């Protein structure tokens, strides 16, 4: 043990000798002085793995944390990859959010690119991730980097990589970049000049904003009263500018969450899906009274869009729509606008859009989770994933975009308002036409990642024969891949219907999160609806079956 501790201290000292950041140097020096081998072991247990989500992790010193040393190595790996692909003189565009260290990580990335012979351009200030995704194609870049941890806790940061097509990396690029990162022996081998990159002006932002109008129909309704929160992120100025250009009334911004703040002081987690995250937005809407039509939220880097609708009789007075509900609403809206092209979603999203697309004779595809896959669908016109991500202008941004999605939601809500109807009314129409598609999620956050691996192993070794008294008619181990999907760590169960229970079918997908320490189980129950008068009963039956499936999945997984 003494030898192991000495080796651990030696590794920490070697890392300390290279660390360019005074803050993390001081942090690590104190751990070494205190001989805190438990904490040092956690930080030096390996390295943050670079994958299709890039990098994401807790800020701090050491190779298992997000810090300048890790980012410099990642940037050097990306530069090495680009040079190996013959792009050694190309442009890399770099964006960043308002989290702790984001600006430092962006500047380090620019320096590494210039030192490697590439050109680098940094966005002028913290801006939404979709602005960076747009800028890559707009400027003809060979790659882009966004420094963000999206909706992760305040202590995290991340590093998202795009290639020249404007979409996020997928295999084999992630593995090839990871190999280049691993080949970096010492930070002393990575040239980092003090200057030589370009800091962009607002022209690229103006070009992005000029495209946002493209998602709207000229002359469509604009009379809509919106309460909006950026959740302490970077969305406010861009969203309000987009709304103004489009001719919508200025949204009422939730003042307590209006300014970018990396500590996210008013929320436990800066994710609109998390309990309590929307409380201040709902309070603002209640204070404004009945004139508020819709509540809209972005996550901190504004690539996601959350929507809430009035819910009279509930304590909050408002109800958050699920991502699947917004996804279906936007699909129906685009169909009504005669949008042509492929409609796509992921294997964990609701199957409702497949029915909407089929009824409208639109091509439809399902991919693995993540816009890195959705963005690559041939002929893509619209894509969404249930985690509040929507791509409504793939020619402009080949990624999810919470700004243009908010505009399209506002147009739909305003059109319905002009007709004396609401988003809730349209959801009812879709349920009557295609059946109730009730969705829910069992999401378990863990400290010990082995609990997730254990749950997946348990389900593979002892697969359930039935859930909520519905027989499992088909079980797919997605590790094996399918005719249309590459291999991924996931399980998918199709369940039989129950005519006596009023259930047509059900489906469960279980997978580890790619960006957070969570096991996620995605549940869907479909209940037929004979007419508007049967809608409430169908929803009640579907909800009861969902609850029972959730209990049985939890028991089967041991979570």
Coordinates of C-alpha atoms in Angstrom, one line a residue:
X1 CA 0.0 0.0 0.0
X2 CA 2.8 2.4 0.8
X3 CA 4.3 1.8 -2.6
X4 CA 1.0 2.4 -4.3
X5 CA 0.5 5.7 -2.3
X6 CA 4.0 6.8 -3.2
X7 CA 3.3 6.1 -6.9
X8 CA 0.0 8.0 -6.7
X9 CA 1.8 11.0 -5.1
X10 CA 4.4 10.9 -7.9
X11 CA 1.8 10.9 -10.6
X12 CA 0.1 13.8 -9.0
X13 CA 3.3 15.7 -8.7
X14 CA 4.1 15.1 -12.4
X15 CA 0.6 16.4 -13.3
X16 CA 1.1 19.4 -11.1
X17 CA 4.4 20.3 -12.8
X18 CA 2.6 20.7 -16.1
X19 CA -0.7 22.3 -14.9
X20 CA -1.0 25.8 -16.5
X21 CA -3.9 26.9 -14.2
X22 CA -3.0 28.5 -10.9
X23 CA -6.4 27.5 -9.4
X24 CA -6.1 23.8 -10.1
X25 CA -2.4 23.8 -9.3
X26 CA -3.2 25.2 -5.8
X27 CA -6.0 22.6 -5.4
X28 CA -3.8 19.7 -6.3
X29 CA -0.8 21.0 -4.3
X30 CA -3.0 21.0 -1.2
X31 CA -4.2 17.4 -1.8
X32 CA -0.6 16.3 -2.2
X33 CA 0.6 18.2 0.9
X34 CA -2.3 16.6 2.9
X35 CA -1.4 13.2 1.4
X36 CA -5.2 12.8 0.7
X37 CA -4.7 9.5 -1.2
X38 CA -8.5 8.8 -1.3
X39 CA -9.2 12.0 -3.2
X40 CA -6.1 11.7 -5.3
X41 CA -7.0 8.1 -6.2
X42 CA -10.4 9.3 -7.5
X43 CA -8.8 12.0 -9.6
X44 CA -6.1 9.8 -11.0
X45 CA -8.0 6.6 -11.5
X46 CA -7.8 7.0 -15.2
X47 CA -8.7 9.8 -17.6
X48 CA -11.9 11.4 -18.7
X49 CA -12.9 9.3 -21.8
X50 CA -13.4 11.2 -25.0
X51 CA -16.5 9.8 -26.8
X52 CA -19.4 10.8 -29.0
X53 CA -20.5 13.3 -26.4
X54 CA -16.9 14.7 -26.3
X55 CA -15.9 15.3 -22.8
X56 CA -18.0 16.1 -19.8
X57 CA -17.2 15.9 -16.1
X58 CA -16.7 17.7 -12.8
X59 CA -14.3 20.7 -12.7
X60 CA -11.1 20.1 -10.7
X61 CA -7.5 19.1 -10.9
X62 CA -6.4 15.7 -12.3
X63 CA -7.0 13.6 -15.4
X64 CA -10.5 12.5 -14.2
X65 CA -11.7 16.1 -14.0
X66 CA -12.4 18.9 -16.4
X67 CA -9.5 21.3 -16.4
X68 CA -7.2 23.2 -18.7
X69 CA -4.7 20.4 -18.9
X70 CA -7.4 17.9 -20.0
X71 CA -8.8 20.4 -22.5
X72 CA -5.4 21.2 -24.0
X73 CA -4.8 17.5 -24.5
X74 CA -8.3 17.1 -26.1
X75 CA -7.6 20.1 -28.4
X76 CA -4.3 18.7 -29.4
X77 CA -5.9 15.4 -30.2
X78 CA -8.6 17.0 -32.3
X79 CA -5.9 19.0 -34.1
X80 CA -3.9 15.8 -34.7
X81 CA -7.0 14.1 -36.1
X82 CA -7.7 17.0 -38.5
X83 CA -4.2 17.1 -39.7
X84 CA -4.3 13.3 -40.3
X85 CA -7.4 13.8 -42.4
X86 CA -5.7 16.4 -44.6
X87 CA -7.4 19.4 -42.9
X88 CA -4.3 20.8 -41.3
X89 CA -4.8 24.4 -42.6
X90 CA -8.6 24.5 -42.1
X91 CA -10.6 26.7 -39.8
X92 CA -11.9 25.6 -36.4
X93 CA -14.7 27.6 -34.8
X94 CA -15.0 27.7 -31.0
X95 CA -18.0 28.6 -28.9
X96 CA -18.5 28.6 -25.2
X97 CA -21.2 29.1 -22.6
X98 CA -21.1 31.0 -19.3
X99 CA -20.0 28.2 -17.0
X100 CA -17.0 28.3 -14.8
X101 CA -13.8 28.0 -16.9
X102 CA -15.6 28.0 -20.3
X103 CA -13.9 31.1 -21.6
X104 CA -10.5 29.7 -20.5
X105 CA -11.1 26.3 -22.2
X106 CA -12.2 28.1 -25.4
X107 CA -9.0 30.3 -25.4
X108 CA -6.8 27.2 -24.8
X109 CA -8.5 25.4 -27.7
X110 CA -7.9 28.3 -30.0
X111 CA -4.2 28.5 -29.0
X112 CA -3.7 24.8 -29.6
X113 CA -5.3 25.0 -33.0
X114 CA -3.1 27.9 -34.1
X115 CA 0.0 26.2 -32.7
X116 CA -0.8 23.1 -34.8
X117 CA -1.0 25.2 -38.0
X118 CA -4.8 25.4 -38.2
X119 CA -6.8 28.6 -38.2
X120 CA -9.1 29.3 -35.2
X121 CA -12.0 31.7 -34.7
X122 CA -13.7 32.2 -31.3
X123 CA -17.3 33.4 -30.9
X124 CA -17.4 36.9 -29.4
X125 CA -18.9 36.0 -26.0
X126 CA -20.9 33.2 -24.4
X127 CA -23.6 32.3 -26.9
X128 CA -26.1 29.4 -27.4
X129 CA -24.7 26.2 -28.7
X130 CA -26.8 26.3 -31.9
X131 CA -25.0 29.6 -32.9
X132 CA -21.8 27.6 -32.9
X133 CA -23.4 24.7 -34.9
X134 CA -24.6 27.3 -37.4
X135 CA -21.3 29.1 -37.6
X136 CA -19.4 25.9 -38.6
X137 CA -21.2 25.6 -41.9
X138 CA -21.7 29.3 -42.4
X139 CA -17.9 30.0 -42.2
X140 CA -16.9 26.8 -44.0
X141 CA -15.0 25.4 -41.0
X142 CA -13.5 21.9 -40.9
X143 CA -14.6 21.5 -37.2
X144 CA -16.1 23.2 -34.3
X145 CA -15.9 23.0 -30.5
X146 CA -18.5 24.1 -28.0
X147 CA -17.4 24.4 -24.4
X148 CA -20.5 23.5 -22.4
X149 CA -22.0 21.0 -20.0
X150 CA -25.5 21.9 -21.2
X151 CA -27.9 21.2 -18.3
X152 CA -25.5 19.4 -16.0
X153 CA -24.9 20.6 -12.4
X154 CA -22.9 23.8 -11.8
X155 CA -19.7 21.9 -10.8
X156 CA -19.5 20.3 -14.3
X157 CA -18.2 21.5 -17.7
X158 CA -17.8 19.8 -21.0
X159 CA -16.3 19.8 -24.5
X160 CA -18.5 19.0 -27.5
X161 CA -16.9 18.5 -31.0
X162 CA -18.5 18.9 -34.4
X163 CA -17.0 18.2 -37.8
X164 CA -17.3 20.3 -41.0
X165 CA -20.8 19.1 -41.8
X166 CA -22.0 20.9 -38.7
X167 CA -23.1 17.8 -36.8
X168 CA -21.5 16.2 -33.8
X169 CA -19.0 13.4 -34.1
X170 CA -19.9 9.8 -34.3
X171 CA -17.8 6.6 -34.5
X172 CA -15.2 6.1 -35.8
X173 CA -14.2 9.8 -35.5
X174 CA -14.5 9.7 -31.7
X175 CA -12.1 6.8 -31.3
X176 CA -9.6 8.3 -33.8
X177 CA -9.6 11.6 -31.8
X178 CA -9.3 9.7 -28.5
X179 CA -6.2 7.9 -29.9
X180 CA -4.7 11.2 -30.9
X181 CA -5.4 12.5 -27.4
X182 CA -3.7 9.4 -25.8
X183 CA -0.6 10.0 -28.0
X184 CA 0.0 13.4 -26.3
X185 CA 2.9 12.6 -24.0
X186 CA 3.4 16.0 -22.4
X187 CA 1.8 19.4 -22.5
X188 CA 5.3 20.8 -23.2
X189 CA 4.9 19.1 -26.6
X190 CA 1.8 21.1 -27.4
X191 CA 2.6 24.6 -28.9
X192 CA 0.3 27.2 -27.5
X193 CA 1.0 30.7 -28.8
X194 CA -0.4 33.8 -27.0
X195 CA -2.2 35.1 -30.1
X196 CA -2.9 34.3 -33.7
X197 CA -6.6 33.4 -33.6
X198 CA -9.6 35.5 -34.6
X199 CA -12.3 36.7 -32.2
X200 CA -15.4 37.0 -34.3
X201 CA -17.7 40.0 -34.2
X202 CA -21.5 39.9 -34.2
X203 CA -21.7 39.2 -38.0
X204 CA -22.0 35.5 -37.4
X205 CA -24.7 36.0 -34.8
X206 CA -26.6 38.3 -37.2
X207 CA -26.4 35.7 -39.9
X208 CA -27.8 33.1 -37.5
X209 CA -30.7 35.5 -36.5
X210 CA -31.4 36.2 -40.1
X211 CA -32.0 32.5 -40.7
X212 CA -34.4 32.1 -37.7
X213 CA -37.2 33.7 -39.6
X214 CA -36.9 30.9 -42.1
X215 CA -38.8 28.5 -39.8
X216 CA -41.9 30.7 -39.8
X217 CA -44.5 31.2 -42.5
X218 CA -44.8 34.8 -43.7
X219 CA -48.1 36.3 -42.5
X220 CA -48.7 33.7 -39.8
X221 CA -50.1 34.8 -36.5
X222 CA -47.8 36.6 -34.0
X223 CA -50.1 37.6 -31.2
X224 CA -48.9 35.5 -28.3
X225 CA -48.0 36.4 -24.7
X226 CA -45.0 34.4 -23.5
X227 CA -43.2 34.1 -20.1
X228 CA -39.6 33.0 -20.8
X229 CA -36.7 31.8 -18.6
X230 CA -33.1 31.1 -19.8
X231 CA -32.4 29.3 -16.5
X232 CA -29.3 31.4 -15.8
X233 CA -27.9 30.5 -19.1
X234 CA -27.0 32.2 -22.4
X235 CA -30.3 32.1 -24.3
X236 CA -32.0 35.3 -23.3
X237 CA -30.5 37.9 -25.6
X238 CA -30.6 35.6 -28.7
X239 CA -34.1 34.4 -28.1
X240 CA -35.6 37.9 -27.4
X241 CA -33.8 39.2 -30.5
X242 CA -35.2 36.4 -32.6
X243 CA -38.7 37.0 -31.2
X244 CA -38.4 40.8 -32.0
X245 CA -37.2 40.1 -35.6
X246 CA -40.2 37.8 -36.1
X247 CA -42.7 40.3 -34.9
X248 CA -43.8 38.6 -31.7
X249 CA -44.4 40.6 -28.5
X250 CA -41.4 40.7 -26.2
X251 CA -41.5 37.7 -23.9
X252 CA -41.7 38.5 -20.2
X253 CA -38.4 37.2 -18.8
X254 CA -38.1 35.6 -15.4
X255 CA -36.0 38.2 -13.7
X256 CA -34.5 35.9 -11.0
X257 CA -33.0 33.7 -13.8
X258 CA -32.4 36.3 -16.5
X259 CA -28.6 36.8 -16.2
X260 CA -26.0 34.1 -17.0
X261 CA -24.8 32.7 -13.7
X262 CA -22.5 29.6 -13.6
X263 CA -23.7 28.8 -10.0
X264 CA -27.4 28.5 -11.1
X265 CA -28.5 29.8 -7.7
X266 CA -32.3 29.3 -8.0
X267 CA -32.4 25.7 -9.2
X268 CA -31.1 22.4 -7.9
X269 CA -30.3 21.3 -11.4
X270 CA -30.4 23.7 -14.4
X271 CA -32.6 21.4 -16.5
X272 CA -36.2 22.3 -17.3
X273 CA -37.1 18.6 -16.8
X274 CA -36.0 18.5 -13.2
X275 CA -38.5 19.1 -10.4
X276 CA -38.6 22.7 -9.3
X277 CA -36.7 24.1 -12.2
X278 CA -39.7 25.8 -13.6
X279 CA -41.2 27.0 -10.3
X280 CA -40.1 30.7 -10.8
X281 CA -41.4 30.7 -14.4
X282 CA -44.8 29.5 -13.2
X283 CA -44.8 32.0 -10.4
X284 CA -44.1 34.8 -13.0
X285 CA -46.8 33.5 -15.2
X286 CA -49.3 33.4 -12.3
X287 CA -48.4 37.0 -11.4
X288 CA -49.1 38.1 -14.9
X289 CA -52.6 36.5 -14.8
X290 CA -54.7 35.0 -17.5
X291 CA -53.1 36.9 -20.4
X292 CA -50.1 34.6 -20.5
X293 CA -50.5 32.0 -23.2
X294 CA -47.4 29.9 -23.0
X295 CA -44.3 29.5 -20.8
X296 CA -41.0 28.7 -22.6
X297 CA -37.7 27.8 -21.2
X298 CA -34.2 27.1 -22.6
X299 CA -31.6 25.0 -20.8
X300 CA -28.3 26.9 -20.0
X301 CA -26.7 26.5 -23.5
X302 CA -30.1 27.1 -25.2
X303 CA -30.1 24.0 -27.4
X304 CA -33.2 22.6 -25.7
X305 CA -36.6 24.1 -25.4
X306 CA -39.2 23.4 -22.8
X307 CA -42.9 24.4 -23.1
X308 CA -45.6 24.7 -20.5
X309 CA -49.4 25.2 -20.9
X310 CA -52.1 26.5 -18.6
X311 CA -53.5 23.8 -16.3
X312 CA -56.4 25.3 -14.4
X313 CA -57.2 23.6 -11.2
X314 CA -53.6 22.5 -10.5
X315 CA -51.5 24.1 -7.7
X316 CA -49.0 25.5 -10.2
X317 CA -51.6 26.5 -12.7
X318 CA -49.3 25.3 -15.4
X319 CA -48.2 21.9 -16.8
X320 CA -44.9 21.1 -18.4
X321 CA -45.4 19.4 -21.7
X322 CA -43.2 16.3 -22.2
X323 CA -40.7 16.4 -25.0
X324 CA -42.7 13.8 -26.9
X325 CA -45.8 16.1 -26.7
X326 CA -43.9 19.1 -28.1
X327 CA -42.2 16.8 -30.7
X328 CA -45.7 15.7 -31.9
X329 CA -47.1 19.2 -31.9
X330 CA -44.2 20.5 -34.0
X331 CA -44.5 17.5 -36.4
X332 CA -48.2 18.2 -36.9
X333 CA -47.5 21.9 -37.4
X334 CA -44.9 21.2 -40.0
X335 CA -47.2 18.8 -41.8
X336 CA -49.9 21.5 -41.9
X337 CA -47.2 23.8 -43.4
X338 CA -46.6 21.2 -46.1
X339 CA -43.0 20.7 -45.0
X340 CA -41.4 18.0 -47.2
X341 CA -38.6 15.6 -46.2
X342 CA -37.8 13.0 -43.7
X343 CA -39.2 13.2 -40.1
X344 CA -36.9 11.5 -37.6
X345 CA -36.7 10.7 -33.9
X346 CA -34.9 8.3 -31.6
X347 CA -35.6 4.8 -30.4
X348 CA -36.5 6.2 -26.9
X349 CA -39.0 8.8 -28.1
X350 CA -42.7 8.2 -28.6
X351 CA -44.0 6.3 -31.6
X352 CA -46.7 8.9 -32.1
X353 CA -44.7 10.8 -34.7
X354 CA -44.4 7.7 -36.8
X355 CA -48.2 7.7 -37.1
X356 CA -48.3 11.4 -37.9
X357 CA -45.7 10.9 -40.6
X358 CA -47.4 7.9 -42.1
X359 CA -50.8 9.6 -42.3
X360 CA -49.1 12.5 -44.1
X361 CA -47.1 10.2 -46.4
X362 CA -43.8 11.6 -45.1
X363 CA -40.6 9.5 -44.8
X364 CA -39.8 8.5 -41.2
X365 CA -36.7 7.2 -39.5
X366 CA -35.6 6.2 -36.0
X367 CA -32.0 6.5 -34.8
X368 CA -30.0 5.9 -31.6
X369 CA -30.3 8.6 -29.0
X370 CA -28.6 11.9 -29.7
X371 CA -28.6 14.5 -32.4
X372 CA -25.2 13.2 -33.6
X373 CA -27.3 10.4 -35.2
X374 CA -30.5 12.4 -36.0
X375 CA -28.5 15.0 -37.9
X376 CA -27.2 12.4 -40.3
X377 CA -30.6 11.2 -41.5
X378 CA -30.8 11.5 -45.3
X379 CA -33.2 14.2 -46.5
X380 CA -33.9 15.3 -43.0
X381 CA -36.6 18.0 -42.6
X382 CA -37.5 17.7 -38.9
X383 CA -36.0 15.8 -35.9
X384 CA -36.7 15.7 -32.3
X385 CA -35.7 13.7 -29.2
X386 CA -37.8 13.3 -26.0
X387 CA -35.2 15.2 -23.9
X388 CA -36.5 18.5 -25.2
X389 CA -34.4 18.7 -28.3
X390 CA -35.8 19.8 -31.6
X391 CA -34.2 20.5 -35.0
X392 CA -36.6 22.5 -37.1
X393 CA -34.2 24.0 -39.6
X394 CA -31.6 21.4 -40.5
X395 CA -30.2 23.4 -43.4
X396 CA -29.2 26.1 -40.9
X397 CA -28.4 24.1 -37.8
X398 CA -27.8 20.3 -38.0
X399 CA -28.3 19.9 -34.3
X400 CA -31.0 20.7 -31.7
X401 CA -31.8 24.4 -31.5
X402 CA -33.8 25.8 -28.6
X403 CA -34.2 29.2 -30.2
X404 CA -35.8 28.2 -33.5
X405 CA -37.8 25.6 -31.8
X406 CA -39.2 28.3 -29.5
X407 CA -40.1 30.4 -32.5
X408 CA -42.0 27.5 -34.1
X409 CA -43.8 26.7 -30.9
X410 CA -44.8 30.4 -30.7
X411 CA -46.1 30.4 -34.2
X412 CA -48.2 27.3 -33.7
X413 CA -49.6 28.6 -30.4
X414 CA -50.4 32.0 -32.0
X415 CA -52.1 30.3 -35.0
X416 CA -54.2 28.2 -32.6
X417 CA -55.0 31.3 -30.5
X418 CA -56.3 33.1 -33.5
X419 CA -58.6 30.1 -34.1
X420 CA -59.8 30.2 -30.5
X421 CA -57.8 27.0 -29.6
X422 CA -54.8 26.0 -27.6
X423 CA -51.8 23.6 -27.7
X424 CA -53.8 21.3 -25.3
X425 CA -56.7 21.2 -27.8
X426 CA -54.3 20.1 -30.6
X427 CA -52.8 17.4 -28.3
X428 CA -56.4 16.1 -27.8
X429 CA -57.0 16.0 -31.5
X430 CA -53.8 14.0 -32.1
X431 CA -54.8 11.5 -29.3
X432 CA -58.3 11.0 -30.8
X433 CA -56.8 10.5 -34.3
X434 CA -53.8 8.3 -33.4
X435 CA -54.5 7.0 -29.9
X436 CA -53.2 8.1 -26.6
X437 CA -49.4 7.7 -26.6
X438 CA -48.6 8.1 -22.8
X439 CA -44.9 8.3 -22.0
X440 CA -42.9 8.4 -18.8
X441 CA -39.4 7.9 -17.6
X442 CA -37.8 6.1 -14.8
X443 CA -34.4 7.9 -14.3
X444 CA -32.1 6.9 -11.5
X445 CA -29.1 9.1 -10.6
X446 CA -26.2 7.2 -9.0
X447 CA -22.9 8.1 -7.3
X448 CA -21.5 4.6 -8.0
X449 CA -21.5 3.8 -11.7
X450 CA -21.2 0.1 -11.1
X451 CA -24.9 0.2 -10.0
X452 CA -25.9 1.0 -13.6
X453 CA -23.7 -1.8 -15.0
X454 CA -25.2 -4.2 -12.4
X455 CA -28.8 -3.3 -13.4
X456 CA -28.1 -3.8 -17.1
X457 CA -26.4 -7.2 -16.4
X458 CA -29.4 -8.2 -14.2
X459 CA -31.8 -7.4 -17.0
X460 CA -29.8 -9.4 -19.5
X461 CA -29.4 -12.4 -17.3
X462 CA -33.0 -12.4 -16.0
X463 CA -35.1 -10.7 -18.7
X464 CA -38.7 -10.0 -17.6
X465 CA -41.4 -12.2 -19.2
X466 CA -44.1 -9.6 -18.5
X467 CA -44.4 -6.1 -17.2
X468 CA -47.7 -4.8 -15.7
X469 CA -49.3 -8.1 -16.7
X470 CA -48.5 -7.4 -20.3
X471 CA -46.4 -10.1 -22.0
X472 CA -43.0 -9.3 -23.4
X473 CA -43.5 -10.3 -27.0
X474 CA -40.0 -9.2 -28.2
X475 CA -36.8 -8.3 -26.4
X476 CA -33.9 -6.6 -28.3
X477 CA -30.4 -6.4 -26.9
X478 CA -29.2 -3.4 -28.7
X479 CA -25.6 -4.3 -27.9
X480 CA -25.9 -6.6 -30.9
X481 CA -27.1 -3.8 -33.2
X482 CA -30.0 -4.2 -35.7
X483 CA -30.5 -3.9 -39.4
X484 CA -30.8 -0.1 -39.0
X485 CA -29.0 0.7 -35.8
X486 CA -25.3 0.4 -34.8
X487 CA -24.6 -1.4 -31.5
X488 CA -25.3 0.5 -28.3
X489 CA -25.7 -0.4 -24.6
X490 CA -29.4 -0.7 -24.4
X491 CA -32.4 -3.1 -24.0
X492 CA -35.8 -2.7 -25.7
X493 CA -39.0 -4.6 -24.8
X494 CA -42.2 -4.7 -26.8
X495 CA -45.3 -5.6 -24.8
X496 CA -48.5 -7.1 -25.9
X497 CA -51.8 -5.2 -25.7
X498 CA -54.7 -6.0 -23.4
X499 CA -58.1 -5.3 -25.0
X500 CA -59.9 -5.8 -21.6
X501 CA -57.6 -3.2 -20.0
X502 CA -58.0 -0.8 -23.0
X503 CA -54.3 -1.0 -24.0
X504 CA -53.2 -1.4 -27.6
X505 CA -49.4 -1.9 -26.9
X506 CA -46.5 -0.8 -24.8
X507 CA -42.7 -0.4 -25.1
X508 CA -39.8 -0.1 -22.7
X509 CA -36.2 1.0 -23.5
X510 CA -33.5 0.8 -20.9
X511 CA -30.1 2.5 -21.3
X512 CA -27.3 4.2 -19.4
X513 CA -27.2 8.0 -20.0
X514 CA -24.4 9.1 -22.2
X515 CA -23.8 12.4 -20.4
X516 CA -24.8 11.9 -16.8
X517 CA -24.5 9.2 -14.1
X518 CA -28.0 8.0 -14.7
X519 CA -29.8 4.8 -15.7
X520 CA -32.8 5.8 -17.9
X521 CA -35.9 3.7 -18.6
X522 CA -38.2 5.1 -21.3
X523 CA -41.8 3.9 -21.1
X524 CA -44.7 4.2 -23.5
X525 CA -48.2 2.9 -23.5
X526 CA -50.6 3.3 -26.4
X527 CA -54.4 3.3 -25.7
X528 CA -57.0 3.4 -28.5
X529 CA -59.5 6.2 -28.5
X530 CA -63.0 5.7 -30.0
X531 CA -63.8 9.4 -30.0
X532 CA -63.4 12.7 -28.0
X533 CA -65.8 11.5 -25.3
X534 CA -63.5 8.5 -24.6
X535 CA -60.3 10.5 -24.3
X536 CA -60.2 10.9 -20.5
X537 CA -60.9 7.3 -19.9
X538 CA -58.2 6.2 -22.3
X539 CA -55.7 8.5 -20.7
X540 CA -56.6 7.2 -17.2
X541 CA -56.1 3.6 -18.4
X542 CA -52.8 4.4 -20.0
X543 CA -51.5 6.3 -16.9
X544 CA -52.4 3.4 -14.7
X545 CA -50.6 0.9 -17.0
X546 CA -47.5 3.2 -17.1
X547 CA -47.3 3.4 -13.4
X548 CA -47.5 -0.4 -13.1
X549 CA -44.8 -0.8 -15.8
X550 CA -42.5 1.6 -14.0
X551 CA -42.8 -0.4 -10.7
X552 CA -42.1 -3.7 -12.5
X553 CA -39.1 -2.3 -14.5
X554 CA -37.6 -0.9 -11.3
X555 CA -38.0 -4.3 -9.6
X556 CA -36.6 -6.2 -12.5
X557 CA -33.5 -3.9 -12.7
X558 CA -33.0 -3.9 -9.0
X559 CA -33.1 -0.1 -8.8

